[in-house]
Short mmCIF file of C-alpha atoms and ligand atoms in Angstrom, two decimals:
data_model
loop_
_atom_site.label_atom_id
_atom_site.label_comp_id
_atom_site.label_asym_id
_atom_site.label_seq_id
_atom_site.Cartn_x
_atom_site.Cartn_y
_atom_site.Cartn_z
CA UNK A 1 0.00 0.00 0.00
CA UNK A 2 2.90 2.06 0.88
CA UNK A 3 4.55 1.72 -2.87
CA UNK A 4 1.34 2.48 -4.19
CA UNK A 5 0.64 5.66 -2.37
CA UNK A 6 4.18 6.16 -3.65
CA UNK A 7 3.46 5.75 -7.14
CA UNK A 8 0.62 7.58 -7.16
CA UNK A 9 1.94 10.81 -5.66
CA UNK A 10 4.69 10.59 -8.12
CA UNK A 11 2.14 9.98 -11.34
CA UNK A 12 -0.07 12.49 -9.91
CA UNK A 13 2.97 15.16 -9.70
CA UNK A 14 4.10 14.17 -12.79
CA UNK A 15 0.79 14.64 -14.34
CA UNK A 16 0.71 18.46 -12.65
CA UNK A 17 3.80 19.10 -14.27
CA UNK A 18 2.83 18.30 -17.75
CA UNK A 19 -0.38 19.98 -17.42
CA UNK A 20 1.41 23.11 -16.55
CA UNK A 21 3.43 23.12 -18.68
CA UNK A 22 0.62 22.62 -21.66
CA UNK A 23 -1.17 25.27 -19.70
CA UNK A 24 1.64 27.81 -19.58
CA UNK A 25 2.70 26.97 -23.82
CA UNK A 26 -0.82 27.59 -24.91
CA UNK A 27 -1.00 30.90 -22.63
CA UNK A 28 2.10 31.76 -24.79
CA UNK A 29 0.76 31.00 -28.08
CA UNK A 30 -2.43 32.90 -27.19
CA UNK A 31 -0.38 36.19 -26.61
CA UNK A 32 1.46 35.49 -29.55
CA UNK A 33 -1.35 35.04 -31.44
CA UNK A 34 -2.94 37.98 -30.58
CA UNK A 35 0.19 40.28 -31.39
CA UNK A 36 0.41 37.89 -34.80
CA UNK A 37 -2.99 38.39 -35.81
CA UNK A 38 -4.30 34.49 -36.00
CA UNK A 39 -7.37 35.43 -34.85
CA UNK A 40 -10.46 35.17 -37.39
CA UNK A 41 -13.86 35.68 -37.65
CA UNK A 42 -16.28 32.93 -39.05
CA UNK A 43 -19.94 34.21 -39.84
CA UNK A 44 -23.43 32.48 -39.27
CA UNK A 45 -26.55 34.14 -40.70
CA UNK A 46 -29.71 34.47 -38.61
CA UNK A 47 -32.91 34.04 -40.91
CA UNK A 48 -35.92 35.59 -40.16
CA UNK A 49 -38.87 32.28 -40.53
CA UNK A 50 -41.71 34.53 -42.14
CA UNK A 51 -40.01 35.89 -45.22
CA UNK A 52 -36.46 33.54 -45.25
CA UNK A 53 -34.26 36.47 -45.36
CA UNK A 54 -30.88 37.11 -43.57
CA UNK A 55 -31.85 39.49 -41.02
CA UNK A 56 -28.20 39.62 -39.02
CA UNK A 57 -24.90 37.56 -38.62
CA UNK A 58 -23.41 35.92 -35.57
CA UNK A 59 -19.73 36.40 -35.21
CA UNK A 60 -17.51 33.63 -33.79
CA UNK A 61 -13.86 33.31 -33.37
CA UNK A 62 -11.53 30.73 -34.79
CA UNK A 63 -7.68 30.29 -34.40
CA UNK A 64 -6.01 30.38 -37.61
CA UNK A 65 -2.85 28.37 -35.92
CA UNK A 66 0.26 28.03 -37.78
CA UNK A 67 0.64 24.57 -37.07
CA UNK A 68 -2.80 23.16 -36.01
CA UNK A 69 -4.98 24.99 -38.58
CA UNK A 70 -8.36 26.21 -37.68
CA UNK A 71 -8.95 25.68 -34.35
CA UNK A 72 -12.50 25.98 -32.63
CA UNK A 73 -13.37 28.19 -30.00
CA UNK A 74 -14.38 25.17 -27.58
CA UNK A 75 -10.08 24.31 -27.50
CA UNK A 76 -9.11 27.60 -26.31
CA UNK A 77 -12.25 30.18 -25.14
CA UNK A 78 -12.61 28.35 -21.49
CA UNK A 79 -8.48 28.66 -21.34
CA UNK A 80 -8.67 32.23 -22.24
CA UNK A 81 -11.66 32.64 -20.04
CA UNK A 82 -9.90 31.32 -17.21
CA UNK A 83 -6.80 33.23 -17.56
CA UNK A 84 -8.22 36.52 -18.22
CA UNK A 85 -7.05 36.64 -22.00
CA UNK A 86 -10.51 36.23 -23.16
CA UNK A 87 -10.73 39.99 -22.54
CA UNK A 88 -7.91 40.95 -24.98
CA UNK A 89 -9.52 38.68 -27.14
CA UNK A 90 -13.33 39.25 -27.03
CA UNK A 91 -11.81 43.16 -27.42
CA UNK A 92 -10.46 41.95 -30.29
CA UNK A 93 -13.50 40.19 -31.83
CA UNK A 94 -15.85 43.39 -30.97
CA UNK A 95 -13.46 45.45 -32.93
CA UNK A 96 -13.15 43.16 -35.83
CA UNK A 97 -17.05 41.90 -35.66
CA UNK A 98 -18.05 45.70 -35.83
CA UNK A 99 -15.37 46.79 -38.53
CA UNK A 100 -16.85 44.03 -40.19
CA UNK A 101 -20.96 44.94 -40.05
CA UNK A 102 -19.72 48.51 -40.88
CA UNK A 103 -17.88 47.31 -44.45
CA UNK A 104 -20.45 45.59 -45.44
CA UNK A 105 -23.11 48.39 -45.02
CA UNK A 106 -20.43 50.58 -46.96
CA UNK A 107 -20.45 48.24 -49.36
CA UNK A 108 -24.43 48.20 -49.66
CA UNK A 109 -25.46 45.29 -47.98
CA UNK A 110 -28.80 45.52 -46.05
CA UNK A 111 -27.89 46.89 -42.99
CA UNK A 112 -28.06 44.22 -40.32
CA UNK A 113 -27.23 43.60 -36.43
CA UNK A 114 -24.06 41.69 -36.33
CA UNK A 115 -24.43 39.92 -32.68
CA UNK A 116 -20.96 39.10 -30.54
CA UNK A 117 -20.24 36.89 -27.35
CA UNK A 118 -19.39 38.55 -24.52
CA UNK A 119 -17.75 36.67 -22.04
CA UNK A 120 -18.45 36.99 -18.20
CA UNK A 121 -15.18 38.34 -17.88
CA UNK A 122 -15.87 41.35 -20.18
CA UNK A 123 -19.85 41.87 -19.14
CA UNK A 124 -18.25 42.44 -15.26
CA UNK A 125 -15.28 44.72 -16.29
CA UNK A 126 -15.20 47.93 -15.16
CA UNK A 127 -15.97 50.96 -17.74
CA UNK A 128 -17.66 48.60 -20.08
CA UNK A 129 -20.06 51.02 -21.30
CA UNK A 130 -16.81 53.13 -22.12
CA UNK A 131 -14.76 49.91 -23.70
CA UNK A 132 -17.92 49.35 -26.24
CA UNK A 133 -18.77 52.86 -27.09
CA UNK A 134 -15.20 53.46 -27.94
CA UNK A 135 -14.97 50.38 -30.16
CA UNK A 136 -18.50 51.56 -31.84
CA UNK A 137 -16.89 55.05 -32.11
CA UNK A 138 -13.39 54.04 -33.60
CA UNK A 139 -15.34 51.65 -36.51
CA UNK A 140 -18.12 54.43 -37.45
CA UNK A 141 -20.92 50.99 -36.51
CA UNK A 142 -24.15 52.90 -35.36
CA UNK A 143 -25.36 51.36 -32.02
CA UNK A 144 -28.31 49.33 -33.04
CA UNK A 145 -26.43 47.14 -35.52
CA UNK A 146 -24.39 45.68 -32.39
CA UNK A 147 -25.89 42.46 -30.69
CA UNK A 148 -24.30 41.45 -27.33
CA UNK A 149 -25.10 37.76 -26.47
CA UNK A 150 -24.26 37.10 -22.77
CA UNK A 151 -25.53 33.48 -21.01
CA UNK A 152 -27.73 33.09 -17.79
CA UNK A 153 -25.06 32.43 -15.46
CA UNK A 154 -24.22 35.73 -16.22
CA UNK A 155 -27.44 37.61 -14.52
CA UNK A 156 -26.57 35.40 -11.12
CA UNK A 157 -24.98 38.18 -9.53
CA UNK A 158 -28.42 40.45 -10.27
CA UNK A 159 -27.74 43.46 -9.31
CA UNK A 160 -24.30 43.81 -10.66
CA UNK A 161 -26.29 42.18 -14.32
CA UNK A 162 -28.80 44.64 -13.65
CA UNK A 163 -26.43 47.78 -14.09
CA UNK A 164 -24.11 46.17 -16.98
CA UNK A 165 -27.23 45.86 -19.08
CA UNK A 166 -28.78 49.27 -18.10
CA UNK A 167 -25.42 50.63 -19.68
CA UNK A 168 -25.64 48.77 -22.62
CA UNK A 169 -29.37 49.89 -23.06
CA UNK A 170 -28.39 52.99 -22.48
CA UNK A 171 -25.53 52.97 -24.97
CA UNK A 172 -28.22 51.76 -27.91
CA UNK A 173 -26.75 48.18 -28.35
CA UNK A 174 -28.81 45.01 -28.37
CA UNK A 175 -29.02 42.78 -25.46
CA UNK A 176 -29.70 38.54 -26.31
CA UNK A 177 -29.44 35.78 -23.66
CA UNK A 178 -27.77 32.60 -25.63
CA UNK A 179 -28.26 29.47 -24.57
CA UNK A 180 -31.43 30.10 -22.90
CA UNK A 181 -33.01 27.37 -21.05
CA UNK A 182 -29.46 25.43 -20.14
CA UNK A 183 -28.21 27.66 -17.25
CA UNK A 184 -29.30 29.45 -14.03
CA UNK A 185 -32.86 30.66 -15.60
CA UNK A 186 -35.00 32.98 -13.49
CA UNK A 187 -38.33 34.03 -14.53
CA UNK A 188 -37.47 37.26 -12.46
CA UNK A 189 -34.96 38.59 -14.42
CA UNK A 190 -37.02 38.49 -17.79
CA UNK A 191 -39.25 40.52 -16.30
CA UNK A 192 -36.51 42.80 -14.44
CA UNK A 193 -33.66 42.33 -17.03
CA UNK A 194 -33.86 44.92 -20.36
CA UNK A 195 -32.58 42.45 -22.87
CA UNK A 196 -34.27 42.46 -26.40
CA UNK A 197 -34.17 38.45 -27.27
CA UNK A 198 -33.54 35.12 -25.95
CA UNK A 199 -31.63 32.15 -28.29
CA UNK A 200 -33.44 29.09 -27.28
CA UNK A 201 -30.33 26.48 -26.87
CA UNK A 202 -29.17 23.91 -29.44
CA UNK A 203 -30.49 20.71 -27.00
CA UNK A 204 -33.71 21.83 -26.90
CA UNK A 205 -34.15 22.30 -30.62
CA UNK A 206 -32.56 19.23 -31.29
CA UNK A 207 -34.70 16.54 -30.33
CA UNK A 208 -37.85 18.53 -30.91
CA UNK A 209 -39.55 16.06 -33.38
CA UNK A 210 -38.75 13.14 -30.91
CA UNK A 211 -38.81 14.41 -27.65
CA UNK A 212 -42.50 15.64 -26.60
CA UNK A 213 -40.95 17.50 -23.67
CA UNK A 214 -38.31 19.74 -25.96
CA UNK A 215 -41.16 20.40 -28.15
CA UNK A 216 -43.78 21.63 -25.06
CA UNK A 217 -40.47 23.59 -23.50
CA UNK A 218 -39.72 25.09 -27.20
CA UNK A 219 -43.16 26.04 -27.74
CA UNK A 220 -43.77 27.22 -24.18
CA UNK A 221 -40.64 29.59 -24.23
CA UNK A 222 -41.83 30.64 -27.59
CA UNK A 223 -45.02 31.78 -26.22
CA UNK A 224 -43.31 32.97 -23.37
CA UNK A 225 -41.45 35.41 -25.10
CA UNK A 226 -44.53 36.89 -27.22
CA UNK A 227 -45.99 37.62 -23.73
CA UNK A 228 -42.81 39.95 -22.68
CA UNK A 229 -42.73 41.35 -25.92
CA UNK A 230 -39.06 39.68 -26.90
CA UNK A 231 -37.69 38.59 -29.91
CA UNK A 232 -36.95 34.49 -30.06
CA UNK A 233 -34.43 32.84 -32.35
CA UNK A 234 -33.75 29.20 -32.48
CA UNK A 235 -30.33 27.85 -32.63
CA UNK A 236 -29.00 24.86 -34.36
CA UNK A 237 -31.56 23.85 -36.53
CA UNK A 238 -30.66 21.51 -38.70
CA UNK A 239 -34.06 20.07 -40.77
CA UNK A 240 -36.84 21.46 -42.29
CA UNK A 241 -38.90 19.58 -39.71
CA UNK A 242 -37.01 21.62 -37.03
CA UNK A 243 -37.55 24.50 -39.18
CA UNK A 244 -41.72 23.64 -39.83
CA UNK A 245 -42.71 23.40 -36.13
CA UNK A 246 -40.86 26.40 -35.49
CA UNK A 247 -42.60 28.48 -38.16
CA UNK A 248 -45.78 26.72 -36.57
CA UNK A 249 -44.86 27.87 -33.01
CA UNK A 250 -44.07 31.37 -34.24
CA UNK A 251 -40.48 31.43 -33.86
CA UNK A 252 -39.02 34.80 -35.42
CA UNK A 253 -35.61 33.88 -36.04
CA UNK A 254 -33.86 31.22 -36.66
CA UNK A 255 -30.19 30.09 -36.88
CA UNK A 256 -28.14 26.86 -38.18
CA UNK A 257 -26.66 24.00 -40.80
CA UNK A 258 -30.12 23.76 -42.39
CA UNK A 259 -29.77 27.44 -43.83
CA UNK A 260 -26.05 27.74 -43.34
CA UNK A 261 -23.00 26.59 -41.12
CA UNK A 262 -20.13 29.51 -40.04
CA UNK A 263 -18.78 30.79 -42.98
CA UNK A 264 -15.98 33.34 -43.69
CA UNK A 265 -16.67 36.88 -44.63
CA UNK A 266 -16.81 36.10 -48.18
CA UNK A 267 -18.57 33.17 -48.36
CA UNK A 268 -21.26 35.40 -46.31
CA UNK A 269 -21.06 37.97 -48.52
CA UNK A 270 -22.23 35.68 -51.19
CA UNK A 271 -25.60 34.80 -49.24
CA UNK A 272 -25.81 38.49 -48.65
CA UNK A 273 -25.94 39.32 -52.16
CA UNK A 274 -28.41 35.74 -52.67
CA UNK A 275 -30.69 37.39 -50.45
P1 C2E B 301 -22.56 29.58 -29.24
O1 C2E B 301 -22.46 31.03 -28.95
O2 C2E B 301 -23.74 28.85 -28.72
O3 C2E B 301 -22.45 29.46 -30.83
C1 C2E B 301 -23.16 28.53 -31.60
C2 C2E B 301 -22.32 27.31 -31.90
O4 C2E B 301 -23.15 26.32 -32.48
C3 C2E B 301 -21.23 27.59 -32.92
O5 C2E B 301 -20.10 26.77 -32.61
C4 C2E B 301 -21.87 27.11 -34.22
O6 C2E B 301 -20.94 26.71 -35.20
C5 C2E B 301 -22.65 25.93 -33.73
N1 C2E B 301 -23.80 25.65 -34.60
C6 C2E B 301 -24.51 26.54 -35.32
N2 C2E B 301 -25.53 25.94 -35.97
C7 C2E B 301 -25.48 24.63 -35.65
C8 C2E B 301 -26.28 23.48 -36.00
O7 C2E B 301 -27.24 23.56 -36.75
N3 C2E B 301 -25.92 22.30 -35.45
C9 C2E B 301 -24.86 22.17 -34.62
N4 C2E B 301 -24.57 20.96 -34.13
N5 C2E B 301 -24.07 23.23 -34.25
C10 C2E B 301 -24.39 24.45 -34.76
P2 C2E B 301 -18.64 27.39 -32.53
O8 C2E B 301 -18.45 28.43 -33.57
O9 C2E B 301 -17.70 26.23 -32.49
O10 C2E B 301 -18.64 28.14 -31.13
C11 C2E B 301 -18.76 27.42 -29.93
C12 C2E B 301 -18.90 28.34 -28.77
O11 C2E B 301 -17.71 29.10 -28.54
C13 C2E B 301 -19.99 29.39 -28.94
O12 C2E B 301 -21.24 28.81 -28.70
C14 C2E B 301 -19.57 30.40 -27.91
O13 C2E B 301 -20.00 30.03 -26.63
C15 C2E B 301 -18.06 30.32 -27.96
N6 C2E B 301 -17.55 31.43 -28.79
C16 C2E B 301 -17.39 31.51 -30.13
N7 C2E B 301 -16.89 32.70 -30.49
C17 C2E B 301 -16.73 33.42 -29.35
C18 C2E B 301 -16.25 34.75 -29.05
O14 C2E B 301 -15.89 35.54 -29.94
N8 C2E B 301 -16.21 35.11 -27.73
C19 C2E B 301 -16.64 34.27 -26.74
N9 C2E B 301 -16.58 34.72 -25.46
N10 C2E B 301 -17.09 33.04 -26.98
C20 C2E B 301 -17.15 32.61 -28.27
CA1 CA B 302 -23.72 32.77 -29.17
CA1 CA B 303 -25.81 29.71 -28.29
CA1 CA B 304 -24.53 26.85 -27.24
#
């Protein structure tokens, strides 16, 4: 028993080491990438049900790694998050995601609300208001066209919640809840919180032709959100069944592979121009 403990110590210290290591190499490589520009935006076009047209984009990073390629957000965003370089980089991605939106109204798109994660980290930082204004100041994007989507666990701490999103109202900027119905979801703040919308998650939509429960909790938060006077879109729907019974249950908006996967800015530009 004694060797084992032994062993174990030593496999668990060895294990810490590695990790750190890992830990502090990809901290690197996130500051270098930063500095190098790797950072890219993909694009994923939110449709509005009634008349099928793009009525705004979602922005979301990728790492354009030297060696690794395109790397999702899910293999570095909770590392970033962690360490506090998600705010760097979600600065980065509001700059870029609002340069963006502003090109493309230059270059006589339909002008359209381009919507951006914010990460707890930046919805709690101080000045925020300031940070966001400046960045909608520096790229010329009028207010309105700028989505923020923040998640539930977000509003926990209400009262600080309360006063980020009374800024951002106040600023002009759009206010969504993503992921809605996974997280810490109070009834209360709906009816305290100003937000505009609420992006009814992925899981629910999923099994909505199989599962009678997703399909009563889709088409109650649906009705829900008619009630309190918010928008609703649906994320990741994939079939026109999906799509049917969303149009049914009055959905406004919807989002996913069935009208489009993330794209890059040209690629969107071409569904843009398709209408
Ligand atoms: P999210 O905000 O919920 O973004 C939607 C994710 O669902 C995207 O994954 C998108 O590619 C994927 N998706 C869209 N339609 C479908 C569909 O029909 N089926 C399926 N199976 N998936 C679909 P992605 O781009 O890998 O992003 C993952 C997550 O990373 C995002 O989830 C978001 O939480 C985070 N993220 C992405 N970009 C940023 C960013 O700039 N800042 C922050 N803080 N987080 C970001
Ligand atoms: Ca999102
Ligand atoms: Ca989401
Ligand atoms: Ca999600």
């Amino acid at each position: 028993a004694k060797e084992k403990g032994r062993n174990d110590f030593q496999i668990f210290n060895s294990d810490m080491k590695s990790i750190s290591i890992n830990r502090i190499k990809l901290e690197n490589e996130l500051r270098k990438a930063l500095t190098n520009d790797e950072f890219t935006l993909y694009y994923q076009p939110q449709v509005d049900i009634e008349s099928g047209r793009i009525v705004g984009t979602e922005a979301l990073i990728r790492w354009n790694h030297p060696e690794r390629g395109l790397v999702p957000p899910n293999q570095f965003i909770p590392f970033a998050e962690e360490t506090g370089l998600i705010v760097p980089i979600g600065e980065w991605v509001l700059r870029a995601a609002c340069k963006q939106n502003k090109a493309w109204q230059e270059q006589g798109f339909p002008a359209m609300p381009i919507s951006v994660n914010l990460s707890m980290r930046q919805f709690f930082q101080h000045n925020l208001k300031g940070k966001i204004s400046y960045v909608l100041e520096q790229t010329g994007l009028a207010p309105q066209y700028l989505e923020l989507e923040i998640t539930e666990s977000m509003t926990m701490d209400v009262d600080h919640a309360i006063q980020s999103l009374l800024e951002l109202k106040d600023l002009g900027v759009n206010v969504s809840i993503d992921d809605f119905g996974t997280g810490y979801s109070s009834l209360y703040f709906l009816k305290k919180f100003p937000i505009d919308k609420l992006k009814i998650d992925r899981s629910f939509v999923r099994d909505i032709m199989t599962d009678p429960n997703d399909a009563a909790i889709v088409a109650t938060i649906i009705a829900m959100t008619h009630h309190l006077n918010l928008k609703v879109i649906a994320e990741g729907v994939e079939t026109e069944d999906q799509l049917r019974f969303l149009h049914q249950n009055r959905c406004n908006e919807v989002q996913g592979y069935w009208f489009s996967p993330p794209v890059d800015a040209r690629q969107m530009e071409v569904m843009l121009v398709g209408g």
